mmCIF file of C-alpha atoms in Angstrom:
data_model
loop_
_atom_site.group_PDB
_atom_site.id
_atom_site.type_symbol
_atom_site.label_atom_id
_atom_site.label_comp_id
_atom_site.label_asym_id
_atom_site.label_seq_id
_atom_site.Cartn_x
_atom_site.Cartn_y
_atom_site.Cartn_z
ATOM 1 C CA MET A 25 -17.047 65.874 13.364
ATOM 2 C CA SER A 26 -15.998 63.265 11.889
ATOM 3 C CA ARG A 27 -17.871 60.291 12.885
ATOM 4 C CA GLN A 28 -16.546 57.426 14.745
ATOM 5 C CA ARG A 29 -14.995 54.398 12.774
ATOM 6 C CA ARG A 30 -17.668 51.445 12.871
ATOM 7 C CA ILE A 31 -15.967 47.779 12.945
ATOM 8 C CA ILE A 32 -17.577 44.047 12.236
ATOM 9 C CA HIS A 33 -14.888 40.828 13.123
ATOM 10 C CA VAL A 34 -16.488 38.090 11.430
ATOM 11 C CA ASP A 35 -14.634 34.682 12.544
ATOM 12 C CA MET A 36 -16.530 31.291 10.905
ATOM 13 C CA ASP A 37 -16.503 28.661 14.334
ATOM 14 C CA ALA A 38 -13.899 25.576 13.679
ATOM 15 C CA PHE A 39 -14.535 26.666 9.909
ATOM 16 C CA TYR A 40 -12.622 23.730 7.957
ATOM 17 C CA ALA A 41 -14.553 21.052 10.258
ATOM 18 C CA SER A 42 -17.828 22.821 10.027
ATOM 19 C CA VAL A 43 -17.795 21.829 5.990
ATOM 20 C CA GLU A 44 -17.209 18.706 6.994
ATOM 21 C CA GLN A 45 -20.170 18.257 9.573
ATOM 22 C CA LEU A 46 -22.445 20.155 6.312
ATOM 23 C CA ASP A 47 -21.173 17.851 3.246
ATOM 24 C CA ASN A 48 -21.922 14.788 6.209
ATOM 25 C CA PRO A 49 -24.178 15.286 7.982
ATOM 26 C CA GLN A 50 -23.622 12.206 9.525
ATOM 27 C CA LEU A 51 -19.957 13.932 11.583
ATOM 28 C CA ASN A 52 -22.841 16.396 13.587
ATOM 29 C CA GLY A 53 -21.716 15.696 16.755
ATOM 30 C CA LYS A 54 -18.860 13.557 16.867
ATOM 31 C CA PRO A 55 -15.616 14.716 17.654
ATOM 32 C CA LEU A 56 -13.074 15.254 14.172
ATOM 33 C CA ILE A 57 -10.187 16.809 12.692
ATOM 34 C CA VAL A 58 -9.208 18.085 9.194
ATOM 35 C CA GLY A 59 -5.142 16.892 8.787
ATOM 36 C CA ALA A 60 -3.427 14.812 7.596
ATOM 37 C CA THR A 61 -2.716 11.167 9.240
ATOM 38 C CA PRO A 62 -0.726 9.777 11.175
ATOM 39 C CA GLN A 63 1.467 7.625 8.732
ATOM 40 C CA GLN A 64 1.764 11.204 6.607
ATOM 41 C CA ARG A 65 3.361 13.208 10.080
ATOM 42 C CA GLY A 66 0.318 15.360 9.726
ATOM 43 C CA VAL A 67 -0.957 17.729 12.093
ATOM 44 C CA VAL A 68 -4.570 19.543 12.852
ATOM 45 C CA ALA A 69 -5.268 21.575 10.722
ATOM 46 C CA ALA A 70 -9.135 22.271 11.945
ATOM 47 C CA ALA A 71 -10.978 20.655 15.055
ATOM 48 C CA SER A 72 -14.562 20.093 15.775
ATOM 49 C CA TYR A 73 -16.030 21.604 19.210
ATOM 50 C CA GLU A 74 -16.440 18.126 20.100
ATOM 51 C CA ALA A 75 -12.682 17.366 19.223
ATOM 52 C CA ARG A 76 -12.099 20.192 21.251
ATOM 53 C CA LYS A 77 -13.666 18.713 24.390
ATOM 54 C CA TYR A 78 -10.684 16.197 24.648
ATOM 55 C CA GLY A 79 -7.667 19.423 24.955
ATOM 56 C CA ILE A 80 -7.105 18.654 21.058
ATOM 57 C CA HIS A 81 -6.413 22.129 18.565
ATOM 58 C CA SER A 82 -5.101 23.067 15.517
ATOM 59 C CA ALA A 83 -1.198 22.472 15.082
ATOM 60 C CA MET A 84 -1.230 19.297 17.337
ATOM 61 C CA PRO A 85 0.602 16.356 15.540
ATOM 62 C CA THR A 86 -2.197 13.729 14.620
ATOM 63 C CA SER A 87 -0.966 10.748 16.299
ATOM 64 C CA GLN A 88 -1.120 13.298 19.712
ATOM 65 C CA ALA A 89 -4.708 13.880 18.781
ATOM 66 C CA LEU A 90 -5.510 10.448 18.449
ATOM 67 C CA ARG A 91 -4.246 9.352 21.259
ATOM 68 C CA LEU A 92 -6.668 11.964 23.600
ATOM 69 C CA CYS A 93 -9.302 10.989 22.029
ATOM 70 C CA PRO A 94 -9.409 6.919 20.079
ATOM 71 C CA ASP A 95 -12.603 7.527 18.164
ATOM 72 C CA LEU A 96 -11.544 10.911 16.863
ATOM 73 C CA ILE A 97 -12.543 10.989 12.942
ATOM 74 C CA VAL A 98 -9.919 11.782 11.204
ATOM 75 C CA LEU A 99 -10.140 13.710 7.282
ATOM 76 C CA PRO A 100 -7.973 15.162 4.334
ATOM 77 C CA VAL A 101 -8.175 18.920 4.189
ATOM 78 C CA ARG A 102 -10.291 19.998 0.964
ATOM 79 C CA MET A 103 -9.011 23.554 1.154
ATOM 80 C CA HIS A 104 -10.937 24.424 -2.388
ATOM 81 C CA ARG A 105 -14.744 23.064 -0.885
ATOM 82 C CA TYR A 106 -13.351 25.883 2.189
ATOM 83 C CA SER A 107 -12.409 28.331 -0.859
ATOM 84 C CA GLU A 108 -15.404 27.833 -2.508
ATOM 85 C CA ILE A 109 -17.711 28.594 0.788
ATOM 86 C CA SER A 110 -15.386 31.061 1.575
ATOM 87 C CA ARG A 111 -16.050 32.950 -1.503
ATOM 88 C CA LYS A 112 -19.992 33.038 -0.624
ATOM 89 C CA ILE A 113 -19.314 34.076 2.888
ATOM 90 C CA HIS A 114 -17.159 37.395 1.039
ATOM 91 C CA LYS A 115 -20.259 37.786 -1.616
ATOM 92 C CA ILE A 116 -22.140 38.158 1.572
ATOM 93 C CA PHE A 117 -19.620 41.277 3.387
ATOM 94 C CA TYR A 118 -19.430 42.616 -0.836
ATOM 95 C CA ASP A 119 -23.187 43.088 -0.299
ATOM 96 C CA TYR A 120 -23.083 45.631 3.159
ATOM 97 C CA THR A 121 -19.529 46.953 2.385
ATOM 98 C CA PRO A 122 -16.508 46.738 -0.312
ATOM 99 C CA GLU A 123 -13.973 47.529 2.383
ATOM 100 C CA ILE A 124 -13.290 43.800 3.793
ATOM 101 C CA GLU A 125 -9.775 42.606 4.940
ATOM 102 C CA PRO A 126 -9.516 38.671 4.773
ATOM 103 C CA ILE A 127 -7.379 37.752 7.351
ATOM 104 C CA SER A 128 -7.924 33.549 6.768
ATOM 105 C CA LEU A 129 -10.267 31.873 4.235
ATOM 106 C CA ASP A 130 -12.579 31.888 7.934
ATOM 107 C CA GLU A 131 -12.505 35.037 8.937
ATOM 108 C CA ALA A 132 -12.503 39.246 8.412
ATOM 109 C CA PHE A 133 -13.284 42.843 9.056
ATOM 110 C CA LEU A 134 -15.161 44.742 7.619
ATOM 111 C CA ASP A 135 -15.403 48.264 7.894
ATOM 112 C CA VAL A 136 -18.851 49.984 7.347
ATOM 113 C CA THR A 137 -19.011 53.301 8.562
ATOM 114 C CA GLY A 138 -19.956 54.507 5.460
ATOM 115 C CA SER A 139 -22.816 51.469 5.336
ATOM 116 C CA ILE A 140 -25.035 52.950 8.541
ATOM 117 C CA ASN A 141 -26.982 54.960 6.272
ATOM 118 C CA LEU A 142 -27.716 52.741 3.576
ATOM 119 C CA PHE A 143 -28.884 49.115 6.130
ATOM 120 C CA GLY A 144 -28.678 51.056 9.268
ATOM 121 C CA SER A 145 -25.847 50.197 12.256
ATOM 122 C CA ALA A 146 -23.641 48.324 12.541
ATOM 123 C CA GLU A 147 -25.375 45.951 14.939
ATOM 124 C CA THR A 148 -27.999 45.327 12.505
ATOM 125 C CA ILE A 149 -25.464 44.518 9.232
ATOM 126 C CA GLY A 150 -23.725 42.491 12.241
ATOM 127 C CA LEU A 151 -26.874 40.497 13.031
ATOM 128 C CA GLU A 152 -27.996 40.613 9.560
ATOM 129 C CA ILE A 153 -25.025 38.810 7.883
ATOM 130 C CA LYS A 154 -24.762 36.313 11.045
ATOM 131 C CA GLN A 155 -27.946 35.299 10.122
ATOM 132 C CA ARG A 156 -27.711 34.933 6.593
ATOM 133 C CA ILE A 157 -24.344 33.284 7.443
ATOM 134 C CA LYS A 158 -26.364 30.399 8.891
ATOM 135 C CA ASN A 159 -29.787 30.665 6.521
ATOM 136 C CA GLU A 160 -27.785 30.293 3.137
ATOM 137 C CA LEU A 161 -24.760 28.551 3.664
ATOM 138 C CA ASN A 162 -25.892 26.427 6.906
ATOM 139 C CA LEU A 163 -22.725 27.472 9.179
ATOM 140 C CA THR A 164 -22.139 29.578 12.229
ATOM 141 C CA ALA A 165 -20.149 32.957 12.574
ATOM 142 C CA SER A 166 -19.388 34.626 15.849
ATOM 143 C CA VAL A 167 -19.591 38.250 15.437
ATOM 144 C CA GLY A 168 -17.980 40.939 16.832
ATOM 145 C CA ILE A 169 -18.386 45.024 16.635
ATOM 146 C CA ALA A 170 -16.530 47.956 18.138
ATOM 147 C CA SER A 171 -14.767 51.085 16.692
ATOM 148 C CA ASN A 172 -11.661 49.515 16.037
ATOM 149 C CA LYS A 173 -10.132 45.699 14.265
ATOM 150 C CA PHE A 174 -8.316 45.149 18.261
ATOM 151 C CA LEU A 175 -11.917 45.216 19.706
ATOM 152 C CA ALA A 176 -13.856 43.605 17.170
ATOM 153 C CA LYS A 177 -11.382 40.407 16.835
ATOM 154 C CA LEU A 178 -11.946 40.193 20.639
ATOM 155 C CA ALA A 179 -15.243 40.728 20.613
ATOM 156 C CA SER A 180 -15.964 37.917 18.150
ATOM 157 C CA ASP A 181 -13.951 35.284 20.580
ATOM 158 C CA LEU A 182 -15.983 36.404 23.588
ATOM 159 C CA GLN A 183 -18.494 34.010 23.545
ATOM 160 C CA LYS A 184 -17.777 31.635 20.664
ATOM 161 C CA PRO A 185 -19.234 29.339 19.242
ATOM 162 C CA ASP A 186 -21.938 31.154 17.116
ATOM 163 C CA GLY A 187 -21.630 34.558 19.432
ATOM 164 C CA PHE A 188 -22.079 38.499 19.037
ATOM 165 C CA VAL A 189 -20.863 41.150 21.546
ATOM 166 C CA ASN A 190 -21.035 44.808 20.537
ATOM 167 C CA ILE A 191 -18.254 46.659 22.585
ATOM 168 C CA THR A 192 -18.802 50.085 23.009
ATOM 169 C CA ASP A 193 -16.660 53.016 24.542
ATOM 170 C CA GLU A 194 -18.897 53.066 27.612
ATOM 171 C CA ASN A 195 -18.696 48.783 28.553
ATOM 172 C CA LYS A 196 -14.908 48.569 26.412
ATOM 173 C CA GLN A 197 -13.471 49.137 30.134
ATOM 174 C CA ALA A 198 -15.893 47.005 31.786
ATOM 175 C CA ILE A 199 -15.265 43.925 29.151
ATOM 176 C CA LEU A 200 -11.418 44.522 29.309
ATOM 177 C CA ASP A 201 -10.502 44.724 32.672
ATOM 178 C CA PRO A 202 -10.867 41.372 34.137
ATOM 179 C CA LEU A 203 -9.007 39.552 31.208
ATOM 180 C CA PRO A 204 -6.079 37.685 31.270
ATOM 181 C CA VAL A 205 -2.529 40.007 29.454
ATOM 182 C CA SER A 206 -2.273 37.247 27.141
ATOM 183 C CA ARG A 207 -5.575 38.993 25.925
ATOM 184 C CA ILE A 208 -3.569 41.739 24.273
ATOM 185 C CA TRP A 209 -1.925 41.549 21.000
ATOM 186 C CA GLY A 210 1.762 41.163 21.583
ATOM 187 C CA ILE A 211 1.686 39.791 24.797
ATOM 188 C CA GLY A 212 2.536 36.186 24.406
ATOM 189 C CA LYS A 213 2.554 33.439 27.091
ATOM 190 C CA VAL A 214 5.877 34.365 27.989
ATOM 191 C CA THR A 215 5.733 37.502 28.464
ATOM 192 C CA ALA A 216 2.454 37.352 30.538
ATOM 193 C CA GLN A 217 4.064 35.188 33.214
ATOM 194 C CA ILE A 218 6.627 37.780 33.444
ATOM 195 C CA LEU A 219 3.893 40.482 33.641
ATOM 196 C CA LYS A 220 2.356 37.641 36.519
ATOM 197 C CA SER A 221 5.042 37.209 38.738
ATOM 198 C CA ARG A 222 5.411 41.387 38.379
ATOM 199 C CA GLY A 223 1.942 41.540 40.163
ATOM 200 C CA ILE A 224 0.163 42.127 36.590
ATOM 201 C CA GLY A 225 -2.168 39.399 35.594
ATOM 202 C CA THR A 226 -4.686 41.159 34.222
ATOM 203 C CA ILE A 227 -5.477 44.349 31.749
ATOM 204 C CA TYR A 228 -6.997 46.514 34.749
ATOM 205 C CA LYS A 229 -3.728 46.181 36.711
ATOM 206 C CA LEU A 230 -1.275 46.480 33.511
ATOM 207 C CA ARG A 231 -3.200 50.210 32.605
ATOM 208 C CA ASN A 232 -3.030 50.639 36.098
ATOM 209 C CA THR A 233 0.573 50.280 36.238
ATOM 210 C CA PRO A 234 3.362 52.879 36.462
ATOM 211 C CA PRO A 235 4.861 54.274 33.274
ATOM 212 C CA CYS A 236 8.596 53.820 34.202
ATOM 213 C CA ILE A 237 7.721 49.897 34.559
ATOM 214 C CA LEU A 238 5.774 49.610 32.089
ATOM 215 C CA LYS A 239 9.204 50.969 29.328
ATOM 216 C CA GLU A 240 11.089 48.599 31.689
ATOM 217 C CA LEU A 241 8.745 45.547 30.381
ATOM 218 C CA PHE A 242 8.302 46.337 26.774
ATOM 219 C CA GLY A 243 11.066 49.362 25.854
ATOM 220 C CA ASN A 244 9.559 50.644 22.358
ATOM 221 C CA GLN A 245 5.891 49.094 22.617
ATOM 222 C CA ALA A 246 5.202 50.106 25.998
ATOM 223 C CA ASP A 247 2.786 52.871 24.746
ATOM 224 C CA ASP A 248 1.443 50.274 22.045
ATOM 225 C CA VAL A 249 0.525 47.721 24.587
ATOM 226 C CA LEU A 250 -0.540 50.837 27.269
ATOM 227 C CA ASN A 251 -3.238 51.929 24.402
ATOM 228 C CA LEU A 252 -4.673 48.487 23.341
ATOM 229 C CA ALA A 253 -5.377 47.688 27.576
ATOM 230 C CA ASN A 254 -7.035 51.061 26.769
ATOM 231 C CA GLY A 255 -9.197 49.724 23.851
ATOM 232 C CA ILE A 256 -7.430 52.127 21.743
ATOM 233 C CA ASP A 257 -6.026 50.979 18.446
ATOM 234 C CA VAL A 258 -6.216 53.159 14.991
ATOM 235 C CA ARG A 259 -4.972 50.567 11.955
ATOM 236 C CA ALA A 260 -7.474 50.928 9.262
ATOM 237 C CA VAL A 261 -9.067 47.699 7.590
ATOM 238 C CA GLU A 262 -7.164 47.125 4.482
ATOM 239 C CA SER A 263 -9.415 46.258 2.456
ATOM 240 C CA GLU A 264 -9.245 43.539 -0.407
ATOM 241 C CA ARG A 265 -9.038 46.209 -3.134
ATOM 242 C CA GLU A 266 -6.010 47.544 -1.702
ATOM 243 C CA ALA A 267 -4.555 44.322 -0.937
ATOM 244 C CA LYS A 268 -1.542 43.855 -1.877
ATOM 245 C CA SER A 269 -0.375 39.832 -0.855
ATOM 246 C CA ILE A 270 -1.992 37.044 -0.420
ATOM 247 C CA SER A 271 -1.039 34.865 2.824
ATOM 248 C CA ALA A 272 -2.273 32.138 5.218
ATOM 249 C CA GLU A 273 -1.119 32.157 8.873
ATOM 250 C CA GLU A 274 -1.622 29.668 11.188
ATOM 251 C CA THR A 275 -1.622 30.871 15.427
ATOM 252 C CA PHE A 276 -0.588 27.899 17.433
ATOM 253 C CA ALA A 277 -1.850 26.962 21.454
ATOM 254 C CA HIS A 278 1.325 25.909 22.449
ATOM 255 C CA ASP A 279 4.496 26.963 21.126
ATOM 256 C CA ILE A 280 6.089 24.696 18.723
ATOM 257 C CA ILE A 281 9.757 24.538 17.653
ATOM 258 C CA ASP A 282 9.660 20.844 16.007
ATOM 259 C CA LYS A 283 10.719 21.290 12.555
ATOM 260 C CA ASN A 284 8.589 18.923 11.189
ATOM 261 C CA ILE A 285 5.773 20.086 12.497
ATOM 262 C CA LEU A 286 6.307 23.695 11.357
ATOM 263 C CA LEU A 287 7.133 22.648 7.837
ATOM 264 C CA ALA A 288 3.709 20.680 8.294
ATOM 265 C CA VAL A 289 1.779 23.342 8.735
ATOM 266 C CA LEU A 290 4.104 25.346 6.179
ATOM 267 C CA GLY A 291 3.346 23.296 3.250
ATOM 268 C CA HIS A 292 -0.426 23.561 4.231
ATOM 269 C CA GLU A 293 -0.138 27.630 3.858
ATOM 270 C CA VAL A 294 1.551 27.227 0.436
ATOM 271 C CA GLU A 295 -1.019 25.225 -0.646
ATOM 272 C CA GLU A 296 -3.472 27.486 0.705
ATOM 273 C CA VAL A 297 -1.810 30.487 -0.674
ATOM 274 C CA ALA A 298 -0.860 29.107 -3.992
ATOM 275 C CA GLN A 299 -4.658 27.626 -4.804
ATOM 276 C CA ARG A 300 -6.136 31.126 -3.558
ATOM 277 C CA LEU A 301 -3.414 32.696 -6.220
ATOM 278 C CA ARG A 302 -4.835 30.304 -9.026
ATOM 279 C CA ALA A 303 -8.442 30.851 -8.048
ATOM 280 C CA GLU A 304 -7.946 34.068 -8.379
ATOM 281 C CA LYS A 305 -5.536 34.026 -11.560
ATOM 282 C CA LEU A 306 -2.631 36.047 -9.599
ATOM 283 C CA GLU A 307 0.922 35.231 -9.526
ATOM 284 C CA GLY A 308 3.568 36.653 -6.830
ATOM 285 C CA LYS A 309 7.129 37.163 -7.166
ATOM 286 C CA THR A 310 7.833 38.002 -3.653
ATOM 287 C CA ILE A 311 7.437 35.207 -1.104
ATOM 288 C CA THR A 312 7.296 35.951 2.983
ATOM 289 C CA LEU A 313 7.773 33.918 6.071
ATOM 290 C CA LYS A 314 6.063 35.352 9.204
ATOM 291 C CA LEU A 315 7.498 33.605 12.219
ATOM 292 C CA ARG A 316 6.527 35.331 16.159
ATOM 293 C CA TYR A 317 7.972 33.164 18.950
ATOM 294 C CA GLY A 318 6.819 32.607 22.030
ATOM 295 C CA ASP A 319 7.202 35.871 23.468
ATOM 296 C CA PHE A 320 5.811 37.880 21.352
ATOM 297 C CA LYS A 321 8.555 39.011 18.884
ATOM 298 C CA THR A 322 7.838 38.814 15.242
ATOM 299 C CA ILE A 323 10.423 38.776 12.326
ATOM 300 C CA THR A 324 10.125 38.475 8.322
ATOM 301 C CA ARG A 325 12.022 36.754 5.768
ATOM 302 C CA SER A 326 11.365 37.234 2.718
ATOM 303 C CA LEU A 327 13.229 36.271 -0.696
ATOM 304 C CA THR A 328 11.588 37.559 -3.842
ATOM 305 C CA LEU A 329 11.945 35.198 -7.037
ATOM 306 C CA GLU A 330 13.154 35.026 -10.347
ATOM 307 C CA ALA A 331 9.936 35.200 -12.169
ATOM 308 C CA HIS A 332 5.999 35.481 -10.806
ATOM 309 C CA THR A 333 4.204 31.878 -10.630
ATOM 310 C CA ASN A 334 1.531 30.554 -8.761
ATOM 311 C CA THR A 335 2.829 27.382 -8.728
ATOM 312 C CA THR A 336 2.525 25.032 -5.446
ATOM 313 C CA ALA A 337 5.480 23.159 -6.473
ATOM 314 C CA VAL A 338 7.945 26.694 -6.251
ATOM 315 C CA LEU A 339 6.395 28.153 -4.322
ATOM 316 C CA MET A 340 6.708 24.946 -1.580
ATOM 317 C CA ARG A 341 10.556 24.416 -2.405
ATOM 318 C CA GLN A 342 11.166 28.551 -1.939
ATOM 319 C CA ALA A 343 9.353 28.730 1.289
ATOM 320 C CA GLU A 344 11.185 25.395 2.788
ATOM 321 C CA SER A 345 14.331 26.992 1.591
ATOM 322 C CA VAL A 346 13.942 30.136 3.519
ATOM 323 C CA PHE A 347 12.823 28.017 6.096
ATOM 324 C CA ASN A 348 15.771 26.130 6.474
ATOM 325 C CA VAL A 349 17.755 28.911 6.730
ATOM 326 C CA TRP A 350 15.614 30.621 9.504
ATOM 327 C CA TYR A 351 15.446 27.202 11.284
ATOM 328 C CA LYS A 352 19.359 26.914 11.408
ATOM 329 C CA LYS A 353 20.612 30.495 12.291
ATOM 330 C CA THR A 354 17.790 31.736 14.383
ATOM 331 C CA ALA A 355 15.376 28.924 15.109
ATOM 332 C CA GLY A 356 13.121 29.242 18.347
ATOM 333 C CA LYS A 357 9.462 27.930 19.709
ATOM 334 C CA LEU A 358 7.019 29.635 17.708
ATOM 335 C CA ARG A 359 4.253 30.433 18.078
ATOM 336 C CA LEU A 360 2.363 31.551 14.563
ATOM 337 C CA LEU A 361 3.771 30.822 11.655
ATOM 338 C CA GLY A 362 2.345 32.623 8.687
ATOM 339 C CA PHE A 363 3.042 32.733 4.721
ATOM 340 C CA GLY A 364 2.568 35.232 1.864
ATOM 341 C CA VAL A 365 3.158 36.300 -2.076
ATOM 342 C CA SER A 366 3.399 39.788 -2.318
ATOM 343 C CA ASN A 367 4.878 41.260 -5.718
ATOM 344 C CA LEU A 368 1.367 40.111 -7.523
ATOM 345 C CA ILE A 369 -0.390 40.922 -10.946
ATOM 346 C CA LYS A 370 -2.732 39.082 -12.885
ATOM 347 C CA GLN A 371 -1.874 35.670 -14.604
ATOM 348 C CA GLY A 372 0.045 35.866 -17.490
ATOM 349 C CA SER A 373 0.927 38.986 -17.362
ATOM 350 C CA GLY A 374 4.563 39.082 -16.882
ATOM 351 C CA GLN A 375 7.561 38.785 -19.051
ATOM 352 C CA GLN A 376 7.454 35.030 -20.249
ATOM 353 C CA LEU A 377 10.182 33.285 -21.295
ATOM 354 C CA LEU A 378 11.148 32.398 -25.412
ATOM 355 C CA PHE A 379 11.714 28.964 -24.281
ATOM 356 C CA PRO A 380 9.453 27.901 -21.421
ATOM 357 C CA ASP A 381 11.041 25.737 -18.598
ATOM 358 C CA GLN A 382 8.948 22.068 -19.523
ATOM 359 C CA GLN A 383 9.901 21.063 -15.048
ATOM 360 C CA ASP A 384 7.670 24.525 -14.813
ATOM 361 C CA LYS A 385 4.691 23.704 -17.478
ATOM 362 C CA LYS A 386 4.445 19.824 -15.840
ATOM 363 C CA GLU A 387 4.126 21.397 -12.845
ATOM 364 C CA LYS A 388 1.295 24.284 -13.420
ATOM 365 C CA THR A 389 -0.393 20.944 -15.291
ATOM 366 C CA ILE A 390 0.145 19.015 -12.012
ATOM 367 C CA ASP A 391 -1.390 21.959 -10.503
ATOM 368 C CA GLU A 392 -4.600 21.761 -12.527
ATOM 369 C CA VAL A 393 -5.170 18.022 -11.953
ATOM 370 C CA PHE A 394 -4.504 18.322 -7.717
ATOM 371 C CA ASP A 395 -6.033 21.299 -8.160
ATOM 372 C CA LYS A 396 -9.494 18.737 -9.258
ATOM 373 C CA ILE A 397 -9.078 15.571 -7.990
ATOM 374 C CA ARG A 398 -8.523 17.416 -4.265
ATOM 375 C CA ASN A 399 -11.920 19.481 -4.531
ATOM 376 C CA LYS A 400 -13.596 16.281 -5.052
ATOM 377 C CA TYR A 401 -11.779 14.009 -2.896
ATOM 378 C CA GLY A 402 -9.899 16.463 -0.425
ATOM 379 C CA ASP A 403 -5.926 17.472 -0.107
ATOM 380 C CA ASP A 404 -4.717 14.752 0.946
ATOM 381 C CA SER A 405 -6.224 12.014 -1.823
ATOM 382 C CA LEU A 406 -3.430 12.778 -4.176
ATOM 383 C CA LYS A 407 0.204 13.350 -2.083
ATOM 384 C CA ARG A 408 3.564 15.150 -4.393
ATOM 385 C CA GLY A 409 6.678 13.631 -5.014
ATOM 386 C CA VAL A 410 10.095 14.426 -3.709
#
């Protein structure tokens, strides 16, 4: 008889903002955001919990955030610093399992099924990881534990910040049933409103809805939605050693269609992915945009480049080109926007041009300089030319 999987989801609390407060204790307890200034037509990349009390959230225009809280502190993004801390967090993870699936710099799934004989129960491992992050890095993480990824991620979000929740087979329905249907992956704001109009507002109501109605509402996804409502998720943790891409994505608190805001978010994601590629000495050849509409319909748009690269300017140009084609043809309000690079090789191991492109060499040099300066002064300390 196979052992039940034990999955841990670790989600850092207000990560970018918390790192800023860590590096400057005078910011503790103050409302702050990390992002570009209104003059740069910027958006919020992260908000401290003090700022969230004013209704401020990620992807909100910085100008709007300042209207909600005139005393708001606006800090530049320092992606290298966040990446540095993220690597230290992952080093802690690796002390317990190699089965790690990073979702972004500040969250990851860990499959600790094979680690229990060495380190004790999943609960013991989760508590140790949480405590080590606090002791070694002076940051807080919310930890969720369950038998699958859906429940583990849900658990980590139930008692934020500094939460610790274990969902078991015995308590999962008691936890799931009262929750709104929007907590199920695949159910967005529009779909939730449709369900509510049919008297289906909670997960309990959803899982007790006749299959014929679910089929009418969800089509071929009806079985998947019903499985999640019953706490069933068969997806495995895809460990870093098996990862074939590096990506970043942002889920918005409110659906967004504004082109400037979406391009600003995409720009942050390209910067993050490009810097991670360079940090890990990798290059990629295929870029992919992940676009999830308000009704949770998700599409991807990919492009394979002529050569492998980790140059920010190259990736930015191509990402914006793919985005503009999508926006012109099928633009709609987005719940999520993501950017990824796949078809990865070790940096410099691909076919080299006999006569290197001088512009590419220049942009690589710019990346090196920008990386050093942004690491010290923040990502908005320098701006790329157009």
